[in-house]
Coordinates of C-alpha atoms in Angstrom, one line a residue:
X1 CA 0.5 -26.0 -20.2
X2 CA 3.6 -24.6 -22.0
X3 CA 3.9 -21.5 -19.9
X4 CA 7.1 -21.4 -17.9
X5 CA 7.2 -19.9 -14.3
X6 CA 10.5 -18.4 -13.3
X7 CA 11.9 -15.7 -11.0
X8 CA 12.3 -12.3 -12.6
X9 CA 15.9 -11.0 -12.1
X10 CA 16.4 -7.6 -10.6
X11 CA 18.8 -5.5 -12.7
X12 CA 21.4 -3.0 -11.6
X13 CA 19.5 -0.3 -13.5
X14 CA 16.7 0.3 -15.8
X15 CA 17.2 0.6 -19.6
X16 CA 19.8 -2.1 -20.0
X17 CA 19.5 -5.5 -21.7
X18 CA 19.6 -7.1 -18.2
X19 CA 16.5 -5.1 -17.3
X20 CA 14.2 -6.5 -20.1
X21 CA 12.3 -9.0 -18.0
X22 CA 12.0 -6.7 -15.1
X23 CA 10.6 -3.9 -17.3
X24 CA 8.2 -6.4 -18.9
X25 CA 7.0 -7.3 -15.4
X26 CA 6.3 -3.6 -14.7
X27 CA 4.6 -3.1 -18.1
X28 CA 2.3 -6.0 -17.5
X29 CA 1.3 -4.4 -14.2
X30 CA 0.1 -1.3 -16.1
X31 CA -1.9 -3.4 -18.5
X32 CA -3.5 -5.4 -15.7
X33 CA -4.5 -2.2 -13.8
X34 CA -6.1 -0.7 -16.9
X35 CA -8.1 -3.9 -17.5
X36 CA -9.2 -4.0 -13.9
X37 CA -9.8 -0.3 -13.0
X38 CA -10.0 1.4 -16.4
X39 CA -6.9 3.4 -15.5
X40 CA -3.3 2.7 -14.4
X41 CA -3.1 5.0 -11.3
X42 CA -2.2 2.0 -9.1
X43 CA 0.5 0.5 -11.2
X44 CA 4.2 0.7 -10.2
X45 CA 6.8 1.8 -12.7
X46 CA 10.0 -0.2 -13.3
X47 CA 11.9 2.6 -11.4
X48 CA 9.6 2.3 -8.4
X49 CA 9.9 -1.5 -8.3
X50 CA 13.7 -1.2 -8.6
X51 CA 13.7 1.2 -5.7
X52 CA 11.8 -1.4 -3.5
X53 CA 14.3 -4.1 -4.4
X54 CA 17.5 -2.2 -4.0
X55 CA 16.7 -1.6 -0.3
X56 CA 16.0 -5.0 1.3
X57 CA 17.6 -4.9 4.7
X58 CA 14.2 -5.1 6.4
X59 CA 11.9 -6.5 3.8
X60 CA 12.6 -9.3 1.4
X61 CA 11.0 -9.4 -2.1
X62 CA 10.8 -11.8 -5.0
X63 CA 9.1 -11.6 -8.4
X64 CA 7.9 -14.4 -10.5
X65 CA 6.9 -14.2 -14.2
X66 CA 4.8 -16.6 -16.3
X67 CA 6.2 -16.8 -19.8
X68 CA 4.6 -18.1 -23.0
X69 CA 7.5 -18.1 -25.3
X70 CA 8.8 -14.5 -25.2
X71 CA 5.6 -13.0 -23.9
X72 CA 5.0 -12.3 -20.2
X73 CA 1.5 -13.5 -19.5
X74 CA 1.3 -13.5 -15.7
X75 CA 3.2 -12.2 -12.7
X76 CA 3.4 -12.6 -8.9
X77 CA 5.1 -10.3 -6.4
X78 CA 6.0 -11.5 -2.9
X79 CA 7.1 -9.5 0.2
X80 CA 8.0 -10.4 3.7
X81 CA 9.5 -9.0 6.9
X82 CA 13.1 -10.1 7.5
X83 CA 12.4 -11.1 11.0
X84 CA 12.8 -14.7 12.3
X85 CA 9.6 -14.3 14.3
X86 CA 7.6 -13.2 11.2
X87 CA 5.0 -15.7 10.0
X88 CA 3.7 -14.3 6.7
X89 CA 4.5 -13.8 3.1
X90 CA 2.4 -11.2 1.2
X91 CA 1.3 -11.9 -2.4
X92 CA 0.0 -10.0 -5.3
X93 CA -0.8 -11.9 -8.5
X94 CA -2.2 -11.2 -12.0
X95 CA -2.7 -13.0 -15.2
X96 CA -3.2 -11.4 -18.7
X97 CA -6.9 -11.9 -19.8
X98 CA -5.7 -13.9 -22.8
X99 CA -4.3 -16.6 -20.5
X100 CA -6.8 -16.8 -17.7
X101 CA -8.4 -20.1 -16.8
X102 CA -5.4 -22.0 -18.2
X103 CA -3.6 -22.8 -15.0
X104 CA -1.2 -19.8 -15.1
X105 CA -2.5 -18.4 -11.8
X106 CA -2.4 -21.7 -10.1
X107 CA 1.2 -22.2 -11.2
X108 CA 2.2 -18.7 -9.9
X109 CA 0.5 -19.3 -6.6
X110 CA 2.3 -22.7 -6.3
X111 CA 5.6 -20.8 -6.8
X112 CA 4.7 -18.3 -4.2
X113 CA 3.7 -21.0 -1.6
X114 CA 7.0 -22.8 -2.3
X115 CA 8.8 -19.6 -1.5
X116 CA 6.9 -19.3 1.7
X117 CA 7.9 -22.9 2.6
X118 CA 11.5 -22.1 1.9
X119 CA 11.3 -19.1 4.2
X120 CA 9.7 -21.2 6.9
X121 CA 6.6 -19.0 6.8
X122 CA 3.2 -20.5 7.8
X123 CA 0.9 -18.0 6.2
X124 CA 0.4 -16.4 2.8
X125 CA -1.7 -13.2 2.6
X126 CA -2.9 -12.3 -0.9
X127 CA -4.6 -9.2 -2.3
X128 CA -7.2 -8.6 -5.0
X129 CA -8.7 -5.3 -6.2
X130 CA -12.4 -4.8 -7.1
X131 CA -13.8 -1.6 -8.6
X132 CA -17.2 -0.7 -7.2
X133 CA -18.9 -1.7 -10.5
X134 CA -17.7 -5.3 -9.8
X135 CA -18.6 -5.6 -6.1
X136 CA -22.4 -5.6 -6.5
X137 CA -24.0 -9.0 -6.0
X138 CA -27.1 -8.6 -8.2
X139 CA -29.0 -10.5 -5.5
X140 CA -26.6 -13.4 -5.5
X141 CA -24.4 -14.7 -2.7
X142 CA -22.0 -12.3 -1.0
X143 CA -18.8 -12.7 1.0
X144 CA -18.1 -10.8 4.2
X145 CA -14.9 -10.4 6.2
X146 CA -14.9 -11.1 9.9
X147 CA -15.2 -7.4 10.7
X148 CA -16.9 -4.4 8.9
X149 CA -20.0 -4.0 6.9
X150 CA -18.7 -4.2 3.3
X151 CA -19.5 -7.2 1.1
X152 CA -18.0 -8.7 -2.0
X153 CA -20.0 -10.6 -4.6
X154 CA -19.2 -14.3 -4.3
X155 CA -19.2 -14.4 -8.1
X156 CA -16.1 -12.3 -8.7
X157 CA -13.4 -14.5 -10.2
X158 CA -10.9 -13.8 -7.4
X159 CA -13.3 -15.3 -4.9
X160 CA -13.5 -18.6 -6.8
X161 CA -9.8 -18.7 -7.4
X162 CA -9.0 -18.0 -3.7
X163 CA -11.5 -20.7 -2.5
X164 CA -10.1 -23.2 -4.9
X165 CA -6.6 -22.7 -3.4
X166 CA -7.7 -22.7 0.2
X167 CA -7.7 -19.0 0.9
X168 CA -10.4 -17.3 3.0
X169 CA -11.5 -13.7 3.0
X170 CA -10.2 -12.1 6.1
X171 CA -10.6 -8.4 5.5
X172 CA -12.0 -5.8 3.1
X173 CA -10.5 -2.4 2.7
X174 CA -12.2 0.5 1.1
X175 CA -10.4 2.2 -1.8
X176 CA -11.4 5.8 -1.9
X177 CA -10.6 8.9 -3.9
X178 CA -10.8 12.6 -3.2
X179 CA -10.7 15.3 -5.9
X180 CA -8.8 18.2 -4.3
X181 CA -9.1 20.7 -7.1
X182 CA -10.7 23.9 -5.7
X183 CA -10.7 22.6 -2.1
X184 CA -7.5 24.2 -0.8
X185 CA -9.1 27.3 0.7
X186 CA -11.6 25.3 2.6
X187 CA -9.0 22.9 3.9
X188 CA -6.9 25.9 5.0
X189 CA -9.8 27.6 6.7
X190 CA -10.5 24.5 8.7
X191 CA -6.9 23.8 9.5
X192 CA -6.2 27.1 11.2
X193 CA -8.5 26.7 14.2
X194 CA -7.8 23.0 14.5
X195 CA -4.0 23.7 14.7
X196 CA -4.6 26.4 17.3
X197 CA -6.6 24.0 19.5
X198 CA -4.0 21.3 19.1
X199 CA -1.2 23.8 20.1
X200 CA -3.2 24.8 23.2
X201 CA -3.2 21.1 24.1
X202 CA 0.5 20.8 23.6
X203 CA 0.7 19.5 20.0
X204 CA 2.6 21.3 17.3
X205 CA 2.4 20.6 13.6
X206 CA 5.6 19.6 11.8
X207 CA 6.0 19.1 8.0
X208 CA 8.7 17.5 6.0
X209 CA 9.4 16.4 2.5
X210 CA 11.2 13.1 1.7
X211 CA 13.6 13.2 4.7
X212 CA 12.7 13.2 8.3
X213 CA 14.5 15.9 10.4
X214 CA 17.3 14.3 12.3
X215 CA 15.9 15.5 15.6
X216 CA 12.6 13.6 14.9
X217 CA 13.8 10.4 13.2
X218 CA 13.9 8.2 16.3
X219 CA 10.4 9.5 17.4
X220 CA 9.1 8.9 13.9
X221 CA 10.4 5.4 13.9
X222 CA 8.7 4.8 17.2
X223 CA 5.4 6.0 15.7
X224 CA 5.8 3.8 12.6
X225 CA 6.4 0.8 14.8
X226 CA 2.8 1.3 16.2
X227 CA 1.3 1.2 12.7
X228 CA 1.4 -2.6 12.2
X229 CA 0.3 -3.1 15.9
X230 CA -2.6 -0.6 16.0
X231 CA -4.1 -0.9 12.5
X232 CA -7.4 -2.9 12.4
X233 CA -6.5 -6.3 11.0
X234 CA -9.8 -8.2 10.7
X235 CA -8.8 -11.9 10.5
X236 CA -5.4 -11.1 8.8
X237 CA -2.1 -12.1 10.4
X238 CA 0.1 -9.0 10.5
X239 CA 3.8 -9.3 11.4
X240 CA 5.3 -6.7 13.7
X241 CA 7.5 -4.3 11.9
X242 CA 10.7 -3.3 13.7
X243 CA 11.4 0.4 12.9
X244 CA 14.4 2.4 14.0
X245 CA 16.2 5.3 12.5
X246 CA 18.1 3.1 10.0
X247 CA 14.9 1.7 8.6
X248 CA 13.4 5.2 8.3
X249 CA 16.4 6.3 6.3
X250 CA 16.2 3.1 4.2
X251 CA 12.5 3.7 3.5
X252 CA 13.2 7.3 2.4
X253 CA 16.0 6.2 0.1
X254 CA 13.8 3.5 -1.4
X255 CA 11.1 6.1 -2.2
X256 CA 13.5 8.6 -3.7
X257 CA 15.3 6.0 -5.7
X258 CA 11.9 5.0 -7.1
X259 CA 11.1 8.5 -8.3
X260 CA 8.5 9.1 -5.5
X261 CA 8.5 12.1 -3.2
X262 CA 6.8 11.8 0.2
X263 CA 5.1 14.6 2.2
X264 CA 4.6 14.0 5.9
X265 CA 2.6 16.0 8.4
X266 CA 3.1 15.1 12.1
X267 CA 1.7 16.1 15.5
X268 CA 4.6 16.4 17.9
X269 CA 4.5 16.9 21.7
X270 CA 6.6 19.3 23.7
X271 CA 8.9 16.4 24.5
X272 CA 9.5 15.7 20.9
X273 CA 7.3 12.6 20.5
X274 CA 5.6 12.0 17.2
X275 CA 2.1 11.0 18.3
X276 CA 0.3 11.4 15.0
X277 CA 1.3 11.4 11.4
X278 CA 0.1 10.9 7.8
X279 CA 1.9 10.5 4.5
X280 CA 1.2 11.4 0.9
X281 CA 3.3 9.7 -1.8
X282 CA 3.8 11.6 -5.0
X283 CA 5.0 9.4 -7.9
X284 CA 6.9 11.5 -10.4
X285 CA 5.0 12.9 -13.4
X286 CA 1.5 11.9 -12.1
X287 CA -1.6 14.0 -11.5
X288 CA -2.5 12.1 -8.3
X289 CA -1.1 11.2 -4.9
X290 CA -1.5 8.3 -2.5
X291 CA -2.5 8.8 1.1
X292 CA -1.0 5.8 2.9
X293 CA -0.1 5.5 6.6
X294 CA -2.1 7.6 9.0
X295 CA -1.7 6.9 12.7
X296 CA -2.6 8.6 16.0
X297 CA -0.9 6.9 19.0
X298 CA -3.6 5.4 21.3
X299 CA -2.9 7.6 24.3
X300 CA -3.3 10.8 22.2
X301 CA -6.6 10.0 20.5
X302 CA -9.7 12.0 21.0
X303 CA -8.0 15.4 20.3
X304 CA -8.7 15.6 16.5
X305 CA -5.1 14.9 15.6
X306 CA -6.0 12.5 12.7
X307 CA -8.1 15.2 11.0
X308 CA -5.4 17.8 11.8
X309 CA -2.5 16.0 10.1
X310 CA -4.6 15.0 7.1
X311 CA -5.8 18.6 6.6
X312 CA -2.3 19.9 7.0
X313 CA -0.9 17.5 4.4
X314 CA -3.7 18.3 1.9
X315 CA -2.9 22.0 2.2
X316 CA 0.8 21.2 1.8
X317 CA 0.0 19.1 -1.3
X318 CA -1.7 22.1 -2.9
X319 CA 1.3 24.3 -2.1
X320 CA 4.0 22.1 -3.5
X321 CA 2.2 20.0 -6.2
X322 CA -0.9 21.8 -7.4
X323 CA -1.0 19.6 -10.5
X324 CA -2.1 16.7 -8.2
X325 CA -5.8 16.7 -8.7
X326 CA -6.8 13.4 -7.0
X327 CA -5.7 11.6 -3.8
X328 CA -6.3 7.9 -3.3
X329 CA -6.4 6.2 0.1
X330 CA -7.1 2.7 1.6
X331 CA -8.8 1.9 4.9
X332 CA -10.0 -1.2 6.6
X333 CA -13.8 -1.3 6.3
X334 CA -14.1 -1.7 10.1
X335 CA -12.0 1.4 10.8
X336 CA -15.0 3.5 11.5
X337 CA -13.1 6.5 13.0
X338 CA -10.6 6.9 10.2
X339 CA -13.3 6.4 7.6
X340 CA -15.4 9.1 9.2
X341 CA -12.5 11.5 8.9
X342 CA -12.0 10.7 5.2
X343 CA -15.7 11.0 4.4
X344 CA -15.7 14.4 6.2
X345 CA -12.8 15.4 4.0
X346 CA -14.7 14.4 0.9
X347 CA -13.3 11.0 0.1
X348 CA -15.7 8.7 -1.8
X349 CA -15.4 4.9 -2.2
X350 CA -14.4 3.7 -5.6
X351 CA -13.7 0.0 -4.9
X352 CA -12.6 -2.6 -2.4
X353 CA -9.4 -4.4 -1.8
X354 CA -9.9 -8.0 -0.6
X355 CA -7.4 -9.6 1.6
X356 CA -7.3 -13.4 1.5
X357 CA -5.3 -15.7 3.8
X358 CA -4.2 -19.3 3.8
X359 CA -2.5 -20.8 6.7
X360 CA -3.3 -24.5 6.8
X361 CA -1.0 -26.7 4.7
X362 CA 1.2 -23.9 3.3
X363 CA 4.1 -25.8 4.9
X364 CA 2.8 -29.2 4.1

């Protein structure tokens, strides 16, 4: 195989000669998303990627490219917590259809696992996306994760590739979408009484855009620390994330530098504790948003706070960005409570994200 695998240098800024390989990496991501999903709504622009890489005090990142002459034909992105106690490296990988089944993916995964060894990490966690049209088994064999009811056809190429390299399916996440056009009045009507009930129980709603209010930043960091600990993990190894005010500010700068605005709705107690929150990410110039982290702290569950903060953020989205017609979200298939909230809001599954893990022999 004449394809060369090498790290992709991170430039100082986009649009310079030094950024050519980095921009090619981002452009290939758009092409791969269109091939897989039929759209590029989940692709990251070069500006977004650069935002991630400029702020690396808490998370490390490395990119690899597979080059056939001057053409980028494959890519791999790695991320990890900068914590000596952390055990994992996370991996996303893609190969252009013209170069599949030619060893490019194997060479990229070898580079990723070599990086894991250099970092002293024992586990690689890898991700693959599967639109619903590709998840049906047609009566053939299916794969199931340790938890949840979802199943993935064993015939999908990612399954064979993962098995060949020693990776097991450890979790399936639902990818869901919600068309919000024309729904705002209904969301607002439901939000009002829910907010009143929450307030009677001692919870007030707080909204912010891009930057957490100074008086809440420590409380927000405390809530975000719970996310990695409380999220359903299936069989996946999840490293603890150490959040403090500095990391919150770094995360905010990373998003803004990557041309992404963030809307947050939070449930706050009278003592100033953030006990529930949800985020919507709004990449610049797009007609959609991403609903990422949603958390209600364990001691405060059972009061409808998850639905409350999601409704509040959807109303806020309509107020500040009415051009956003669709919201995407990701949830562990075994997370029945959060999935029930999303279904009640109108989210419908459009695919699965498979999470694969290899532990044995990564360091050997």
